[in-house]
Amino acid sequence: MTALPFPHGFLWGAATSAYQIEGDPLADGAGPSIWHRFVHQPGRIANGDTGDLACDHYHRFADDVALMADLGLGAYRFSIAWSRVLPEGRGAVNAKGLDFYRRLTDTLLEHGIQPMITLYHWDLPAALHDRGGWLNPDSPRWFADYARLLFDALDDRVPLWVTLNEPWVVSVLGYLEGELAPGHQDWFETPRVAHHLLLAHAEAVAAYRASGRHRIGLAVNLEPQHPASSAPEDQAAAARRDAFINRWFLDPLLLGVYPSELESLFGPAWPDFADTDLKRIQCATDFIGVNYYSRGLVRAAPGNPPLNAIRVSPTDAPRTAMDWEVYPQGLTDILLWLKDRYGSPSLYITENGAAFDDPPPCHGEVSDPERVDYLRAHLCAAHAAIEQGVDLRGYFAWSLLDNFEWAQGYAKRFGLVQ
Ligand code: IFM
């Protein structure tokens, strides 16, 4: 097989997040997060799984960095658990928590692995949730203060920062569908949470501009939306889902406006956001992180608010253990769409991967051909986008390790390492 030429300096990495791998979430003076609380509520997580142990990365990080070096990774994307560093979410710093991330960063650098830090991957300090969490208009300021603390501590060693991971998932699965923490189902809360997350990103970027020396971006989950048939209703449904998933965060950030469809989708639950907020949100972000897994195949479904659309599964397509269609072409398409719609921003693929039910290891190795095929096909798709002029700077496989897959617990295996 011929090797595809990727640009000089292209980053090859893997990604994880704090709650999904660290374990021992209250160690050394850390405060609880909303995820720690959520997993201990009966019925929330498959098999009653929790992140109490996870991959024990908090204690075994040095072994995990050795695994990364063994894999030949050039970069590693990880997230900080806000409540390890600030147990109350603001105020007193927990030196031991901060020190953990210093030691992790230094160990990566000693192995020649570039760190990319995500500041928020869903684990809000519970103390802040008790003050209203992302519904509180002060939440963007809390986030910027926390971000500033990390920039001061680590920016001399960390070249790439991601403010938030998948703010759409936080807003929709956390506040509208209730599948993820904090488990709310409230139309009125959802757009407010999303708006505060965008302001939080903007305020952290402003803080970074004051002191940071490298690059900062936002990671969003994107998927091309295709109508399930040529019927005009299905085409309109796919366009609504495109506004709802792909453009909700990127249009205000990069174009300064919310997609007009959102106001009609949410009706009275859509607030009258101030123009001054939108001006703050449209901030100079250095790159967009793309989390890509699959596409959406969409059918109109009146009576299914707010979208009046449902996602359907193609009958004959290969699927992952999450029941997500394997659709590599969608990665090329979404990268080209970003280039055309938003004026060629710098991009990283901050997550891409698949869950498959691996067989037990044999002589220390897991035969994993479906994952290998998935990754190879998606790398070819990324390469095709670069050939068509997309400014793609790196690729992070999701995930380094099999880990705690949120509401699915440990049942779904995304790891390069079992
Ligand atoms: O495990 C998650 C990750 O935390 C966010 N993006 C999608 C992954 C797979 O579901």
CSV table of N, CA and C in Angstrom, one decimal, residues 16-26 31-41 45 48-58 76 78-84 100-101 118-124 180-181 398 402-407 409-410:
chain,number,residue,atom,x,y,z
A,16,THR,N,-8.1,12.0,24.7
A,16,THR,CA,-8.9,11.5,25.8
A,16,THR,C,-9.6,12.7,26.5
A,17,SER,N,-10.4,12.3,27.5
A,17,SER,CA,-10.9,13.4,28.4
A,17,SER,C,-10.7,13.0,29.9
A,18,ALA,N,-10.7,14.0,30.7
A,18,ALA,CA,-10.4,13.7,32.1
A,18,ALA,C,-11.3,12.7,32.8
A,19,TYR,N,-12.6,13.0,32.8
A,19,TYR,CA,-13.5,12.1,33.5
A,19,TYR,C,-13.6,10.7,32.9
A,20,GLN,N,-13.3,10.6,31.6
A,20,GLN,CA,-13.4,9.3,30.9
A,20,GLN,C,-12.2,8.4,31.3
A,21,ILE,N,-11.1,8.9,31.7
A,21,ILE,CA,-9.9,8.0,31.9
A,21,ILE,C,-9.3,8.2,33.3
A,22,GLU,N,-9.4,9.3,34.0
A,22,GLU,CA,-8.6,9.5,35.2
A,22,GLU,C,-8.8,8.6,36.3
A,23,GLY,N,-10.1,8.5,36.7
A,23,GLY,CA,-10.4,7.7,37.9
A,23,GLY,C,-10.1,8.6,39.2
A,24,ASP,N,-10.5,8.0,40.3
A,24,ASP,CA,-10.2,8.7,41.6
A,24,ASP,C,-10.6,10.2,41.6
A,25,PRO,N,-11.8,10.5,41.2
A,25,PRO,CA,-12.2,11.9,40.9
A,25,PRO,C,-12.1,12.8,42.1
A,26,LEU,N,-12.0,12.3,43.3
A,26,LEU,CA,-12.0,13.2,44.5
A,26,LEU,C,-10.6,13.2,45.2
A,31,GLY,N,-12.7,18.7,44.1
A,31,GLY,CA,-14.1,18.8,44.4
A,31,GLY,C,-14.9,17.9,43.4
A,32,PRO,N,-16.1,17.5,43.8
A,32,PRO,CA,-16.9,16.7,42.8
A,32,PRO,C,-17.4,17.5,41.6
A,33,SER,N,-17.5,16.8,40.5
A,33,SER,CA,-18.0,17.5,39.3
A,33,SER,C,-19.5,17.0,39.1
A,34,ILE,N,-20.2,17.6,38.1
A,34,ILE,CA,-21.5,17.2,37.8
A,34,ILE,C,-21.5,15.7,37.3
A,35,TRP,N,-20.4,15.3,36.7
A,35,TRP,CA,-20.4,13.9,36.2
A,35,TRP,C,-20.3,12.9,37.4
A,36,HIS,N,-19.5,13.3,38.4
A,36,HIS,CA,-19.4,12.5,39.6
A,36,HIS,C,-20.7,12.3,40.2
A,37,ARG,N,-21.5,13.4,40.3
A,37,ARG,CA,-22.8,13.3,40.9
A,37,ARG,C,-23.7,12.4,40.0
A,38,PHE,N,-23.7,12.7,38.7
A,38,PHE,CA,-24.6,12.1,37.8
A,38,PHE,C,-24.5,10.5,37.8
A,39,VAL,N,-23.3,10.1,37.7
A,39,VAL,CA,-23.1,8.6,37.6
A,39,VAL,C,-23.5,7.9,38.9
A,40,HIS,N,-23.6,8.6,40.0
A,40,HIS,CA,-24.0,7.9,41.2
A,40,HIS,C,-25.6,8.0,41.4
A,41,GLN,N,-26.3,8.6,40.4
A,41,GLN,CA,-27.7,8.6,40.5
A,41,GLN,C,-28.2,7.3,39.8
A,45,ILE,N,-26.5,5.4,34.1
A,45,ILE,CA,-25.4,4.9,33.2
A,45,ILE,C,-25.6,3.4,33.1
A,48,GLY,N,-24.7,0.6,35.6
A,48,GLY,CA,-24.3,1.3,36.8
A,48,GLY,C,-22.9,1.6,36.9
A,49,ASP,N,-22.2,1.7,35.7
A,49,ASP,CA,-20.8,2.0,35.6
A,49,ASP,C,-20.6,3.5,36.1
A,50,THR,N,-19.3,3.7,36.6
A,50,THR,CA,-19.0,5.1,37.1
A,50,THR,C,-17.5,5.4,36.6
A,51,GLY,N,-17.1,6.6,36.8
A,51,GLY,CA,-15.7,7.0,36.5
A,51,GLY,C,-14.8,6.9,37.7
A,52,ASP,N,-15.3,6.2,38.7
A,52,ASP,CA,-14.5,6.2,40.0
A,52,ASP,C,-13.1,5.6,39.8
A,53,LEU,N,-13.0,4.6,38.9
A,53,LEU,CA,-11.7,4.0,38.6
A,53,LEU,C,-11.3,4.3,37.2
A,54,ALA,N,-12.2,4.2,36.3
A,54,ALA,CA,-11.9,4.4,34.8
A,54,ALA,C,-10.6,3.7,34.4
A,55,CYS,N,-9.6,4.4,33.8
A,55,CYS,CA,-8.4,3.8,33.4
A,55,CYS,C,-7.3,4.0,34.4
A,56,ASP,N,-7.7,4.5,35.6
A,56,ASP,CA,-6.7,4.8,36.7
A,56,ASP,C,-5.6,5.7,36.2
A,57,HIS,N,-5.9,6.5,35.2
A,57,HIS,CA,-4.8,7.4,34.6
A,57,HIS,C,-4.2,8.4,35.6
A,58,TYR,N,-5.1,8.8,36.6
A,58,TYR,CA,-4.6,9.8,37.6
A,58,TYR,C,-3.3,9.2,38.3
A,76,TYR,N,-0.7,14.7,21.9
A,76,TYR,CA,-1.7,14.1,22.8
A,76,TYR,C,-2.7,15.1,23.3
A,78,PHE,N,-5.6,16.1,25.8
A,78,PHE,CA,-6.3,15.7,27.0
A,78,PHE,C,-7.0,16.8,27.6
A,79,SER,N,-7.9,16.6,28.6
A,79,SER,CA,-8.6,17.7,29.2
A,79,SER,C,-8.3,17.8,30.7
A,80,ILE,N,-8.5,19.0,31.2
A,80,ILE,CA,-8.3,19.3,32.6
A,80,ILE,C,-9.6,19.1,33.3
A,81,ALA,N,-9.6,18.4,34.5
A,81,ALA,CA,-10.8,18.4,35.3
A,81,ALA,C,-10.8,19.7,36.2
A,82,TRP,N,-11.7,20.6,35.8
A,82,TRP,CA,-11.8,21.9,36.5
A,82,TRP,C,-11.8,21.8,38.0
A,83,SER,N,-12.6,20.8,38.5
A,83,SER,CA,-12.7,20.7,40.0
A,83,SER,C,-11.5,20.0,40.7
A,84,ARG,N,-10.6,19.5,39.9
A,84,ARG,CA,-9.3,19.1,40.5
A,84,ARG,C,-8.5,20.3,40.9
A,100,PHE,N,-0.7,17.8,39.2
A,100,PHE,CA,-0.9,16.6,38.4
A,100,PHE,C,-0.8,16.9,36.9
A,101,TYR,N,-1.4,18.0,36.5
A,101,TYR,CA,-1.4,18.4,35.0
A,101,TYR,C,0.0,18.9,34.6
A,118,THR,N,-7.5,20.6,26.4
A,118,THR,CA,-8.9,21.0,26.4
A,118,THR,C,-9.3,21.5,27.8
A,119,LEU,N,-9.8,22.7,27.9
A,119,LEU,CA,-10.1,23.2,29.2
A,119,LEU,C,-11.4,22.6,29.8
A,120,TYR,N,-12.4,22.3,28.9
A,120,TYR,CA,-13.7,21.9,29.4
A,120,TYR,C,-14.2,20.7,28.6
A,121,HIS,N,-14.2,19.5,29.1
A,121,HIS,CA,-14.8,18.4,28.4
A,121,HIS,C,-15.9,17.8,29.4
A,122,TRP,N,-16.9,18.7,29.7
A,122,TRP,CA,-18.2,18.3,30.3
A,122,TRP,C,-18.3,18.2,31.8
A,123,ASP,N,-17.1,18.2,32.5
A,123,ASP,CA,-17.2,17.9,33.9
A,123,ASP,C,-17.2,19.2,34.8
A,124,LEU,N,-18.3,19.9,34.7
A,124,LEU,CA,-18.4,21.2,35.5
A,124,LEU,C,-18.3,20.9,37.0
A,180,LEU,N,-27.1,13.1,29.2
A,180,LEU,CA,-25.8,13.4,29.8
A,180,LEU,C,-26.0,14.4,31.0
A,181,ALA,N,-25.0,14.5,31.8
A,181,ALA,CA,-25.1,15.4,33.0
A,181,ALA,C,-25.3,16.8,32.5
A,398,TRP,N,-9.7,9.3,18.4
A,398,TRP,CA,-10.5,9.0,19.6
A,398,TRP,C,-10.7,7.5,19.7
A,402,ASP,N,-9.5,2.4,25.7
A,402,ASP,CA,-10.9,2.1,26.0
A,402,ASP,C,-11.2,2.9,27.3
A,403,ASN,N,-12.4,3.5,27.3
A,403,ASN,CA,-12.6,4.3,28.5
A,403,ASN,C,-14.1,4.4,28.8
A,404,PHE,N,-14.4,5.3,29.7
A,404,PHE,CA,-15.8,5.5,30.2
A,404,PHE,C,-16.6,6.3,29.2
A,405,GLU,N,-17.4,5.6,28.4
A,405,GLU,CA,-18.2,6.2,27.3
A,405,GLU,C,-19.5,6.8,27.8
A,406,TRP,N,-19.4,7.7,28.8
A,406,TRP,CA,-20.6,8.5,29.3
A,406,TRP,C,-21.8,7.5,29.6
A,407,ALA,N,-22.9,7.8,29.1
A,407,ALA,CA,-24.1,7.1,29.5
A,407,ALA,C,-24.0,5.6,29.1
A,409,GLY,N,-21.3,3.8,29.7
A,409,GLY,CA,-20.4,3.2,30.6
A,409,GLY,C,-19.2,2.6,29.8
A,410,TYR,N,-18.8,1.4,30.3
A,410,TYR,CA,-17.6,0.8,29.7
A,410,TYR,C,-18.0,-0.2,28.5
